[in-house]
CSV table of C-alpha atoms and ligand atoms in Angstrom, one decimal:
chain,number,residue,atom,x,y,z
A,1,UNK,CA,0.0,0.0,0.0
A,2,UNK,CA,1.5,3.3,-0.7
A,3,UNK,CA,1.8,6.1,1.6
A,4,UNK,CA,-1.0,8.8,1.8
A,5,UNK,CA,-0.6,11.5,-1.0
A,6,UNK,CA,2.1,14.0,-0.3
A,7,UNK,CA,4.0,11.7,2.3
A,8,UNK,CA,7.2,10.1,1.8
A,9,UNK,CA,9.1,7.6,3.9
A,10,UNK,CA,12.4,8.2,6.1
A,11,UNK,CA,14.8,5.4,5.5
A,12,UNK,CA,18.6,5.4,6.3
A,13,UNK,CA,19.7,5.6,2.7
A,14,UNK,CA,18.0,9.2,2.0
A,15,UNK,CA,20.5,10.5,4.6
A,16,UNK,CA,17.8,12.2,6.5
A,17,UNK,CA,19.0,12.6,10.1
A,18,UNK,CA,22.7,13.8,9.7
A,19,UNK,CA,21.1,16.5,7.2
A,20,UNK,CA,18.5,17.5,9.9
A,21,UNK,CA,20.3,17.4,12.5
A,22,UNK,CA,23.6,18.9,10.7
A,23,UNK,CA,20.9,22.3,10.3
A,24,UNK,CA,20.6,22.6,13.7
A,25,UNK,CA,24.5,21.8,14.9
A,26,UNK,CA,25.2,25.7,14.9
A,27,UNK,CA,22.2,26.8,17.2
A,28,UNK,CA,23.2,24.0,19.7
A,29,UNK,CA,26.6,25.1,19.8
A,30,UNK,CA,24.6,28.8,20.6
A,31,UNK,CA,22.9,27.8,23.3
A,32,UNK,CA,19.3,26.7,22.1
A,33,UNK,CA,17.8,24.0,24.1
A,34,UNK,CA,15.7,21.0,22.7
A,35,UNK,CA,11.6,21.8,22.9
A,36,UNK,CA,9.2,19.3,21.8
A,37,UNK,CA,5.8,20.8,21.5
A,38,UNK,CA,2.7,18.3,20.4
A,39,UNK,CA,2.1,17.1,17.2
A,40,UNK,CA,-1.2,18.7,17.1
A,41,UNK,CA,-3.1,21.7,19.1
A,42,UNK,CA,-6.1,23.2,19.2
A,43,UNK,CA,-7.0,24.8,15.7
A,44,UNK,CA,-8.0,28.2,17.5
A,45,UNK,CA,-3.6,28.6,18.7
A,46,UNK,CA,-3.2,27.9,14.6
A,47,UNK,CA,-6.5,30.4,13.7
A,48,UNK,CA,-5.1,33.3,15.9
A,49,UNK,CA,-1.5,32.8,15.3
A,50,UNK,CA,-0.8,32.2,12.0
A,51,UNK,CA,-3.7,34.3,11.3
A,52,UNK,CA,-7.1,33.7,9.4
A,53,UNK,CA,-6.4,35.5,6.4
A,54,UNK,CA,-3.4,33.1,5.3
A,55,UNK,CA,-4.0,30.3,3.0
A,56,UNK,CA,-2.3,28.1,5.8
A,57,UNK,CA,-5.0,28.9,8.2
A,58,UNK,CA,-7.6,29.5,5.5
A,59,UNK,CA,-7.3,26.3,3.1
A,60,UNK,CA,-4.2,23.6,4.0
A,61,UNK,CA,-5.0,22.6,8.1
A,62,UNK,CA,-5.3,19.3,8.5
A,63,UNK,CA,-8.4,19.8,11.2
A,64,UNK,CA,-10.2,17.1,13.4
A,65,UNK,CA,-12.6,16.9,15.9
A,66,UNK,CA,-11.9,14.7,18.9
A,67,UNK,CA,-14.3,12.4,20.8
A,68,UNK,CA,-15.1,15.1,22.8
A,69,UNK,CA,-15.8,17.4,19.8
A,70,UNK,CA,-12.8,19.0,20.6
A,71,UNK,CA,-11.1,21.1,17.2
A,72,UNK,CA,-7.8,19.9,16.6
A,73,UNK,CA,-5.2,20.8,14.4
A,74,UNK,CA,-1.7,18.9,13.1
A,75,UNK,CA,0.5,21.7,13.3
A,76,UNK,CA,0.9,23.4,10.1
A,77,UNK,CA,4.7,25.2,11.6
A,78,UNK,CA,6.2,25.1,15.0
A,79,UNK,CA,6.2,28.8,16.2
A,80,UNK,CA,2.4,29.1,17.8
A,81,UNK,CA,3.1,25.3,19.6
A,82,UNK,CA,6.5,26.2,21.3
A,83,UNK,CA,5.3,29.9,22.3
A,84,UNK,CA,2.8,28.5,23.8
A,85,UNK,CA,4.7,25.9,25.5
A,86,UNK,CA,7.0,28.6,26.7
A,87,UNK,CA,4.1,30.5,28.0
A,88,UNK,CA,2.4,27.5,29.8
A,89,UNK,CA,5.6,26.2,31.4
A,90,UNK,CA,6.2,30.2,32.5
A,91,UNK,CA,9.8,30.1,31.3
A,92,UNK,CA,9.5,33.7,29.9
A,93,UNK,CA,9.3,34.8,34.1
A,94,UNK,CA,13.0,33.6,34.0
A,95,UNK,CA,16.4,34.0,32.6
A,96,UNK,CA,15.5,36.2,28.9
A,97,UNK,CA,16.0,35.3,26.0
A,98,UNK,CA,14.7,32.2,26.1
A,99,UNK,CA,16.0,30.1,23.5
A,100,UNK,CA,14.6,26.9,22.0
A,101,UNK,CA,15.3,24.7,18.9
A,102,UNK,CA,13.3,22.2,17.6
A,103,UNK,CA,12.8,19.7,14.7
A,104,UNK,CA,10.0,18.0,13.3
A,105,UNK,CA,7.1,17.1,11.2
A,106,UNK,CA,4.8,19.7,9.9
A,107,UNK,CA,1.1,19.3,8.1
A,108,UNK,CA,-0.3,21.6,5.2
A,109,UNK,CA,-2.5,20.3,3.0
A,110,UNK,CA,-1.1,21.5,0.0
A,111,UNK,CA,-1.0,20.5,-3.6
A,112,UNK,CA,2.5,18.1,-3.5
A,113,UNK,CA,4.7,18.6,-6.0
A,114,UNK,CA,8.8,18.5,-5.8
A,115,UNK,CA,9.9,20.1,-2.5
A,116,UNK,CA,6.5,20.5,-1.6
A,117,UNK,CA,4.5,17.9,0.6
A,118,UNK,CA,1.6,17.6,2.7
A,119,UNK,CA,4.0,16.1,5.8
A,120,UNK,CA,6.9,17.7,5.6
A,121,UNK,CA,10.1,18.0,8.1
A,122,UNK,CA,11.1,21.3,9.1
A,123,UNK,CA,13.8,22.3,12.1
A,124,UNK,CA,13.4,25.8,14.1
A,125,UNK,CA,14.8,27.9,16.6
A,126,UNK,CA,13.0,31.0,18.4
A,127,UNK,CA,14.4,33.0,20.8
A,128,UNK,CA,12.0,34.7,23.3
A,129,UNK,CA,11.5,38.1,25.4
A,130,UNK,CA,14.2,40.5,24.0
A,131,UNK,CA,13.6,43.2,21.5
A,132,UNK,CA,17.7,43.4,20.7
A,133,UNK,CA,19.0,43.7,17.0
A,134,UNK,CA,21.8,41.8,17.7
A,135,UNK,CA,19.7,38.9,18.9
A,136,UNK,CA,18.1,39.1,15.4
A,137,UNK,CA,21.6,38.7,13.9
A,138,UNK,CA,22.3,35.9,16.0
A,139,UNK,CA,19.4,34.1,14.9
A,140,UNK,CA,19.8,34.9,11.4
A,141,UNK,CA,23.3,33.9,11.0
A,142,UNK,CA,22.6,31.0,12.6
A,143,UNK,CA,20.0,29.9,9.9
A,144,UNK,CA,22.7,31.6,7.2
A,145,UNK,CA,25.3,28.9,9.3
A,146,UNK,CA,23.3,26.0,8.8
A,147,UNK,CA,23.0,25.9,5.3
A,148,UNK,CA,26.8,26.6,4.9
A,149,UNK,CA,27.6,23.9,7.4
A,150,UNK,CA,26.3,21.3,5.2
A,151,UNK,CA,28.7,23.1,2.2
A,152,UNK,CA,25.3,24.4,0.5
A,153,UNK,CA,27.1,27.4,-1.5
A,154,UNK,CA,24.0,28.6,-3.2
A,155,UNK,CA,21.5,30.0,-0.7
A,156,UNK,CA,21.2,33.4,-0.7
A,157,UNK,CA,19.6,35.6,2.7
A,158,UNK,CA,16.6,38.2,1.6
A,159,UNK,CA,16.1,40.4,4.2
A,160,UNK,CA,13.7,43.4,5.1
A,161,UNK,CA,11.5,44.8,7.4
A,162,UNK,CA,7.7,45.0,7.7
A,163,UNK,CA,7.2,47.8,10.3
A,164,UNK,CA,5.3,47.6,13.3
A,165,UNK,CA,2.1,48.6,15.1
A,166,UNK,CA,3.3,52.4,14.7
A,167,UNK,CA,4.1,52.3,10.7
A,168,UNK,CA,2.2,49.5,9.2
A,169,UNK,CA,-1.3,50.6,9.6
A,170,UNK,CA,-0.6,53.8,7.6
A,171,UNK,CA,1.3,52.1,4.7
A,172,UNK,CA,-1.5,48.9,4.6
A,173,UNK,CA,-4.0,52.3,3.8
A,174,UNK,CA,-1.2,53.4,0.9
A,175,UNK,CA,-0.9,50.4,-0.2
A,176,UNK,CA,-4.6,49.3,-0.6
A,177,UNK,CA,-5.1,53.0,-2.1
A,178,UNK,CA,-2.6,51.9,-4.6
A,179,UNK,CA,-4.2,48.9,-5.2
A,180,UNK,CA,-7.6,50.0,-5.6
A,181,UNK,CA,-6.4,52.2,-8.7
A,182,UNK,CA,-5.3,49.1,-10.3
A,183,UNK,CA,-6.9,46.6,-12.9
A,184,UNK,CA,-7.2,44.0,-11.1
A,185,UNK,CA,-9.3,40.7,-11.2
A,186,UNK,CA,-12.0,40.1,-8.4
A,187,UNK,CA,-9.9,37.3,-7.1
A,188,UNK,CA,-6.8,39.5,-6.5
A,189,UNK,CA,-9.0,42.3,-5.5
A,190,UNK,CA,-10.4,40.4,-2.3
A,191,UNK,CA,-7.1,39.3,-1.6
A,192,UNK,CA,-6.0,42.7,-1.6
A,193,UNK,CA,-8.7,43.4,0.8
A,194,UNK,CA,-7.8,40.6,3.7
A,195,UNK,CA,-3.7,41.4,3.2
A,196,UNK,CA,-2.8,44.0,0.7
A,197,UNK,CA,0.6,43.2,1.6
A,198,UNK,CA,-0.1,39.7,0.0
A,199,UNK,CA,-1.1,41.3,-4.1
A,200,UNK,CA,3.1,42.3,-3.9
A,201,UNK,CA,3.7,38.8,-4.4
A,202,UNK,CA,1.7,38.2,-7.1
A,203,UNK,CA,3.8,36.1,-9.8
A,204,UNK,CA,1.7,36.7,-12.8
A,205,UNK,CA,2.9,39.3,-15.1
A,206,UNK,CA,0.0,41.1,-15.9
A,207,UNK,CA,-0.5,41.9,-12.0
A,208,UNK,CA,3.4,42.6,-11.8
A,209,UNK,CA,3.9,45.2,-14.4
A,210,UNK,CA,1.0,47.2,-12.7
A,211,UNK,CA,2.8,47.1,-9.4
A,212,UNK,CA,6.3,48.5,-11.0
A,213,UNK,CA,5.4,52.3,-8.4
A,214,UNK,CA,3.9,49.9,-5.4
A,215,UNK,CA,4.7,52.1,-2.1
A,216,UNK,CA,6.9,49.8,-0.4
A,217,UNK,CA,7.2,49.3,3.2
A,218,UNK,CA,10.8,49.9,3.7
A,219,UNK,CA,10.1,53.5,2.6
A,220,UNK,CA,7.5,53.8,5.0
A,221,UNK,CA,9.1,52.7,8.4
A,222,UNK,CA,8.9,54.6,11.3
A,223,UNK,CA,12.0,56.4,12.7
A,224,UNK,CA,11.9,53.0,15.6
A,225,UNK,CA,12.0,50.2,13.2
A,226,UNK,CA,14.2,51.9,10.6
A,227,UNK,CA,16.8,52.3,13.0
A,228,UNK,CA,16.4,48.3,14.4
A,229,UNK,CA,16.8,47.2,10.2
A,230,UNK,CA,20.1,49.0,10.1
A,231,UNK,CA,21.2,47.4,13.1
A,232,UNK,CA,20.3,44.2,12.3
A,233,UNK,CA,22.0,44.7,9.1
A,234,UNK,CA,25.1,46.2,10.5
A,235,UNK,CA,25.3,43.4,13.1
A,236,UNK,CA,25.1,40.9,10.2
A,237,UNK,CA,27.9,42.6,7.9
A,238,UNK,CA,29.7,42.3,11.2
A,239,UNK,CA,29.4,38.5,11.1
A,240,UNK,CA,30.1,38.1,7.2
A,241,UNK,CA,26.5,37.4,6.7
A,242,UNK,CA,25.9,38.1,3.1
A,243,UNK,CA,22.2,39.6,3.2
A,244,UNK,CA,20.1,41.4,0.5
A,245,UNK,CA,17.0,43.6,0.5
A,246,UNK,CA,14.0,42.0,-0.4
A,247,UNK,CA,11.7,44.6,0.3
A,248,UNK,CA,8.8,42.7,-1.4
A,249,UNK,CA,9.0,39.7,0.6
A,250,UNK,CA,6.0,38.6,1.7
A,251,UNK,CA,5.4,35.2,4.0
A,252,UNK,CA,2.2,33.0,4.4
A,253,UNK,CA,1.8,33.9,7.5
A,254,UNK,CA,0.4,36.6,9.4
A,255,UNK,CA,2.5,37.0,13.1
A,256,UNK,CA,5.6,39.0,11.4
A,257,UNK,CA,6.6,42.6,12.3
A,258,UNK,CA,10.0,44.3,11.8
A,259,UNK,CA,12.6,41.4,11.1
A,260,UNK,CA,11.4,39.1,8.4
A,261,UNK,CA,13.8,37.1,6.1
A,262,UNK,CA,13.8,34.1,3.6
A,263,UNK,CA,16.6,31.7,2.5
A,264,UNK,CA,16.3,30.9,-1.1
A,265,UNK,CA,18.0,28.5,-3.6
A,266,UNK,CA,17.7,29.2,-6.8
A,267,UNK,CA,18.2,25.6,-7.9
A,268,UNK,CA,14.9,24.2,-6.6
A,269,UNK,CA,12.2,25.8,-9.3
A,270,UNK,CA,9.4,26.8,-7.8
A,271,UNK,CA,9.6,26.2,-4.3
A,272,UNK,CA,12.9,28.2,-3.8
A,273,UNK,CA,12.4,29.2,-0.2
A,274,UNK,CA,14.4,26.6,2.0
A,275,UNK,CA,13.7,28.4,4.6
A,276,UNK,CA,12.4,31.4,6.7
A,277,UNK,CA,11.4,33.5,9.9
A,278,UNK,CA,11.6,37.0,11.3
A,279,UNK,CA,10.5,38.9,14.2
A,280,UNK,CA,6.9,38.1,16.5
A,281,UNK,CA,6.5,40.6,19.0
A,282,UNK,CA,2.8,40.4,18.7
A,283,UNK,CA,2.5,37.2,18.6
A,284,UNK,CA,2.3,36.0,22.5
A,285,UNK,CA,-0.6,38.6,23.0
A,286,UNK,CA,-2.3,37.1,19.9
A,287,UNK,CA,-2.6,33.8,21.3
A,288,UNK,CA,-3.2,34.9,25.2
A,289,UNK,CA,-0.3,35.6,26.3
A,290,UNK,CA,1.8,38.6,27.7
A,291,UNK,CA,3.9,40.9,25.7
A,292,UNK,CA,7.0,39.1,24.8
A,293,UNK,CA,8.6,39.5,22.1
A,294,UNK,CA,10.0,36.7,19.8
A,295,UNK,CA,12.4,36.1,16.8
A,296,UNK,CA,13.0,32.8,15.2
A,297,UNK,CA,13.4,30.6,11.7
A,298,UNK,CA,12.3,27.3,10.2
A,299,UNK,CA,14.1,25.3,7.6
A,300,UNK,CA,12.8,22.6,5.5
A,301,UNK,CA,14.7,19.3,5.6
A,302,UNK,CA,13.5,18.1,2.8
A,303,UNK,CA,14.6,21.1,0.5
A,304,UNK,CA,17.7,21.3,1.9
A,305,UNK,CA,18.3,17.6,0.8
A,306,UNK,CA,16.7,18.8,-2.7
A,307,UNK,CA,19.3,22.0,-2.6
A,308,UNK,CA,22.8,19.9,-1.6
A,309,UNK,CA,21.9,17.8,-4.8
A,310,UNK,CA,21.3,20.5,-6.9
A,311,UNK,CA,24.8,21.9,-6.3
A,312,UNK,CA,26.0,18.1,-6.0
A,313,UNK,CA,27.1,18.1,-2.5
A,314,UNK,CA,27.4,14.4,-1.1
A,315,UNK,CA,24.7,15.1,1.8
A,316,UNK,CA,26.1,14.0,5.5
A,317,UNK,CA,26.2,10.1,5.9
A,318,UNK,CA,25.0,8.7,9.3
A,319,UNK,CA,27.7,6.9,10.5
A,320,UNK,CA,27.9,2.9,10.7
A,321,UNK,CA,29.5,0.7,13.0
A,322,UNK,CA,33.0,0.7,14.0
A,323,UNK,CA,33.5,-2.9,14.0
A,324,UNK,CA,32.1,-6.0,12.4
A,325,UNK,CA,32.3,-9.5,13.5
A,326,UNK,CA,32.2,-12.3,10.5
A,327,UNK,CA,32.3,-15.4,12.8
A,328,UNK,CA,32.8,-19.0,10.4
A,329,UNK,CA,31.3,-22.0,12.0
A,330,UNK,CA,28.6,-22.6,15.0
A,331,UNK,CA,31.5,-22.2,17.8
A,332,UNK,CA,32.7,-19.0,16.6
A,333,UNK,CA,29.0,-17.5,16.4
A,334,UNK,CA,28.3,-18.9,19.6
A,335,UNK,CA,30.9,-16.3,20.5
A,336,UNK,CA,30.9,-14.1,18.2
A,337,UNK,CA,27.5,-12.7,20.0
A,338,UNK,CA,29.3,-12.2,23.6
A,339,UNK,CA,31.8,-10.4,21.7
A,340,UNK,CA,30.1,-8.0,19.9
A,341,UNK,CA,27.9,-7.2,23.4
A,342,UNK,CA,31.3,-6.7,25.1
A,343,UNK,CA,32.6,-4.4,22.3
A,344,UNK,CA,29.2,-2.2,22.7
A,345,UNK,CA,29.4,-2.1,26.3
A,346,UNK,CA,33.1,-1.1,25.8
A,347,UNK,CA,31.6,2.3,23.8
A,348,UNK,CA,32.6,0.8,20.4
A,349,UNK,CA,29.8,0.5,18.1
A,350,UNK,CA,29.7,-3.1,16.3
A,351,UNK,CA,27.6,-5.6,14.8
A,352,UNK,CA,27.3,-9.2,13.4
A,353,UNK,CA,26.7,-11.2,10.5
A,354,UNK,CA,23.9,-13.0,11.5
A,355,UNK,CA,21.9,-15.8,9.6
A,356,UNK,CA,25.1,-18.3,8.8
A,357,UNK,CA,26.0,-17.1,5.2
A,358,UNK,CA,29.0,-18.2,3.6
A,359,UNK,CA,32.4,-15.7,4.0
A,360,UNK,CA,31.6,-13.8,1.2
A,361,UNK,CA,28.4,-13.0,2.0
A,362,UNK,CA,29.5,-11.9,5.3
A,363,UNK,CA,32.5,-10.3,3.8
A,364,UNK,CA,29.9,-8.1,1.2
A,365,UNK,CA,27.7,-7.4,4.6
A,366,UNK,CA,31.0,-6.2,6.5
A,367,UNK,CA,32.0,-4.1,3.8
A,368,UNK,CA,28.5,-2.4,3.1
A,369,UNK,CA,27.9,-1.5,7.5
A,370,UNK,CA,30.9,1.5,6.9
A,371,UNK,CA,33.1,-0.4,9.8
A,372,UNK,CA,36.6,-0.1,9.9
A,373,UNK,CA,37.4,-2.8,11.1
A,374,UNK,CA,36.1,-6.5,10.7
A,375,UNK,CA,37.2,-9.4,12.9
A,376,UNK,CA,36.8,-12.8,11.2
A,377,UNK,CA,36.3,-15.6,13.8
A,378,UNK,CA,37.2,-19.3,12.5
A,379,UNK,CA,36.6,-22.1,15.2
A,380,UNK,CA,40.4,-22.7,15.4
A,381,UNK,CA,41.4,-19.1,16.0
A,382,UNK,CA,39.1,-19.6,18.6
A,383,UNK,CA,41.0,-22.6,20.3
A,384,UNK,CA,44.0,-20.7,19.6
A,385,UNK,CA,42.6,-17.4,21.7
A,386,UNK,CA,43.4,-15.3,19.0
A,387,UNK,CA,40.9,-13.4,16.4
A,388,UNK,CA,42.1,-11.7,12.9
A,389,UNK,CA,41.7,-8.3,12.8
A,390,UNK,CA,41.4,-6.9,9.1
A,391,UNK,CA,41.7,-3.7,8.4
A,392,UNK,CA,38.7,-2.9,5.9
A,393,UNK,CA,40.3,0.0,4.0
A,394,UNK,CA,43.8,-1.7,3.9
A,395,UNK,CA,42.9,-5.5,3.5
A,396,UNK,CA,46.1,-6.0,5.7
A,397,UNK,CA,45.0,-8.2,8.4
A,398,UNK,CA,46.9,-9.1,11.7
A,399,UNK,CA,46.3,-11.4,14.5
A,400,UNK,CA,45.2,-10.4,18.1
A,401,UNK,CA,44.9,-12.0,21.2
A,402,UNK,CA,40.9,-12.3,21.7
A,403,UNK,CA,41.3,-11.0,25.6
A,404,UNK,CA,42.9,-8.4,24.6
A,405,UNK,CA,40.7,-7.2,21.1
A,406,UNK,CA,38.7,-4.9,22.9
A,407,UNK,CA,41.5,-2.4,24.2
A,408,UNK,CA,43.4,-2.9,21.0
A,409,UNK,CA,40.4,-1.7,19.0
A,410,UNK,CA,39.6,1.0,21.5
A,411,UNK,CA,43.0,2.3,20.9
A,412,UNK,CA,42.8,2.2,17.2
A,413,UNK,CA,39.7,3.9,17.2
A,414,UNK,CA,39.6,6.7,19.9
B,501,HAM,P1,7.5,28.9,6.6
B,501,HAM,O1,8.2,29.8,5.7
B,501,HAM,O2,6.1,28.6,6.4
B,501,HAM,O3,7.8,29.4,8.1
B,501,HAM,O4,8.2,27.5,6.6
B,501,HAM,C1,9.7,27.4,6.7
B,501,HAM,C2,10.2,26.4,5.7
B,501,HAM,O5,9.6,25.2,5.7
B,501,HAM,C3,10.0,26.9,4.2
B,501,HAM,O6,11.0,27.8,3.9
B,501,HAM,C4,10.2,25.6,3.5
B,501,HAM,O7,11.6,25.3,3.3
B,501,HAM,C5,9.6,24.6,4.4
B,501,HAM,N1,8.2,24.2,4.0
B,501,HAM,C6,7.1,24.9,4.2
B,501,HAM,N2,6.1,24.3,3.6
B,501,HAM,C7,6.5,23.1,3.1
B,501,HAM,C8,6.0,22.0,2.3
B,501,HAM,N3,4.6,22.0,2.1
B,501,HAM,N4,6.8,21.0,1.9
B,501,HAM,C9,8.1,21.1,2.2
B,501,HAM,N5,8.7,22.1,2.8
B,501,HAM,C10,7.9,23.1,3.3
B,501,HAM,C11,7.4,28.8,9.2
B,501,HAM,O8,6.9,27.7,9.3
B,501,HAM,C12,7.6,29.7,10.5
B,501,HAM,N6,7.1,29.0,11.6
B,501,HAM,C13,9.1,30.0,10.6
B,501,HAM,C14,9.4,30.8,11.8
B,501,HAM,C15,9.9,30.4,13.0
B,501,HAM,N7,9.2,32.1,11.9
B,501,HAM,C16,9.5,32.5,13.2
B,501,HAM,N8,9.9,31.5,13.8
């Protein structure tokens, strides 16, 4: 049976986890702590977060009702579910920022199609309860530092701001005014009425070439969040962050303010964006909560992978075992599995060739687990108390006292 529509399988060859958790390397190594949040919440955290007018909220939630008749939601993105955590556990009453990363599926019910699915893998970091430039840096370095740790060349940072309570109002009124002089279809023109912001990002021509004189929000920032977009820009030069205005960008979802960036590669097609975030401040109050402001990112997994073999990167391989134990003949399995428990419980990572095949077989299975070493065990080395140790890359192979394979392999492996 295959999987539901828009679903794909994890399987150690796709090289899933070292990719994943290679994204998030550089915010652990910054401090951000592991948060799990649910898998699914109630719809209304989703409905006032991300906002009503998004086509998230709008048309791609994957909604239920419970036994109780309870609305439920799988989590469309992981920024409402971990405020909220933060909110419920009160860690915003301690030590600020908080900082939190996460990874993990997501659910949108959207039309699949290549780097595009309906479960899909993203990993995230926010960092909660400071309104500091250089905390936005931080976080968008670290996204810019994720991508480059995997060797990923081609991902480029867009950048800009979209105001706040003081300057957006005013420009959403220019902008709509702007709008409403335009020839637009009725479609577009409802669309411009929920989110005006939403018509810049129109792809079709027709609409484009109208919106050539758009007022733009960059212009139109007050005095406050001007000055936070040049520090956050500063601070990036600082950290050789390569960043460029993007002062159209506009994001499915409705909690930005100030802050908001994209990570594109422009070897995916359509679905360029491997990644995105900016700056919440309104969002804690949306959903309940206190003021607190917030900043944070997601990446997708899944177009990162798409991205490293688009610029032909080998992705990250998860490691295999160290060692591998080839034992020929019912004695030597019999302890060949003692062996291979000692070597684990001596921090070694090994395994076995189980299910009696003949020495090539075994030989084929030892080269394909990625050890290093393989130790073939006949029944006579056995009596003799010794084991051959081959080297898998060499071939050389040298004989070692069994009681003392352990430490010798420790050695040549720490
Ligand atoms: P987002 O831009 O909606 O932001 O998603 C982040 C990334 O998830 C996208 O850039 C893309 O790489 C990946 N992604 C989104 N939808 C799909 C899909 N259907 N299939 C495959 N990949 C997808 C957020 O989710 C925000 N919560 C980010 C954030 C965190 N903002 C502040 N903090």
């Amino acid at each position: 049976m295959p999987a539901p529509k828009g679903t794909y399988d994890v399987l150690p060859a796709a090289g899933f986890l070292p990719v994943r958790d290679g994204l998030l390397a550089p915010a652990v190594r910054a401090g951000y702590g592991y948060a799990e949040a649910p898998v699914f919440e109630h719809t209304d955290l989703f409905a006032r977060g991300v906002g009503e007018s998004t086509d998230i909220v709008a048309k791609e939630m994957f909604t239920f009702s419970d036994r109780a008749d309870r609305s439920l939601t799988l989590r469309p993105e992981g920024t409402a579910g971990v405020l909220r955590a933060v909110l419920d556990a009160g860690l915003h009453k301690g030590q600020l920022p908080v900082k939190l990363r996460y990874a993990g599926p997501m659910f949108r019910a959207e039309r699949p199609q290549a780097g595009r699915y309906r479960q899909f893998q993203q990993v995230g970091i926010e960092a909660l309860g400071l309104d500091d430039p250089a905390l936005d840096a931080e976080v968008v370095a670290l996204g810019a530092q994720a991508f480059a740790g995997l060797g990923l060349t081609g991902v480029r940072l867009l950048l800009t701001s979209l105001g706040d309570p003081a300057c957006r109002p005013a420009y959403r009124e220019a902008l709509t005014a702007f709008l409403g002089g335009l020839d637009l279809d009725e479609d577009t023109r409802r669309r411009a009425q929920i989110n005006p912001l939403r018509v810049l990002d129109d792809k079709r021509p027709a609409v484009q070439a109208q919106l050539a004189d758009a007022p733009l929000m960059v212009d139109a920032l007050c005095d406050a969040c001007a000055a936070h977009l040049d520090a956050v820009r500063a601070s990036l030069d600082v950290l050789g962050v390569a960043h460029e205005p993007a002062p159209r960008l506009v994001r499915g979802l409705d909690y930005y303010m100030r802050t908001t960036f994209e990570f594109v590669h422009d070897g995916l097609g359509a679905q360029s964006a491997v990644g995105g975030g900016g700056r919440y401040d309104g969002l804690s109050e949306a959903i309940g909560g206190p003021p607190l402001p917030g900043i944070g990112w997601a990446l997708g997994v899944e177009r990162t992978q798409l991205a490293l073999q688009a610029e032909g990167v080998a992705p990250p391989v998860e490691p295999g075992v160290q060692v591998f134990v080839v034992p020929l003949g019912a004695a030597a399995k019999s302890s060949a599995v003692p062996l291979v428990h000692a070597l684990r419980a001596a921090g070694l990572s090994a395994d076995l060739a189980y299910g009696d095949r003949g020495m090539k077989g075994a030989m084929k299975a030892a080269d394909r687990s990625g050890a290093a070493y393989a130790v073939v065990l006949g029944d006579r080395d056995l009596a003799a108390g010794t084991a051959p140790l081959k080297d898998l890359r060499t071939g050389e192979q040298t004989p070692v006292a069994l009681d003392a394979l352990t430490t010798h392999l420790q050695e040549l492996l720490s």
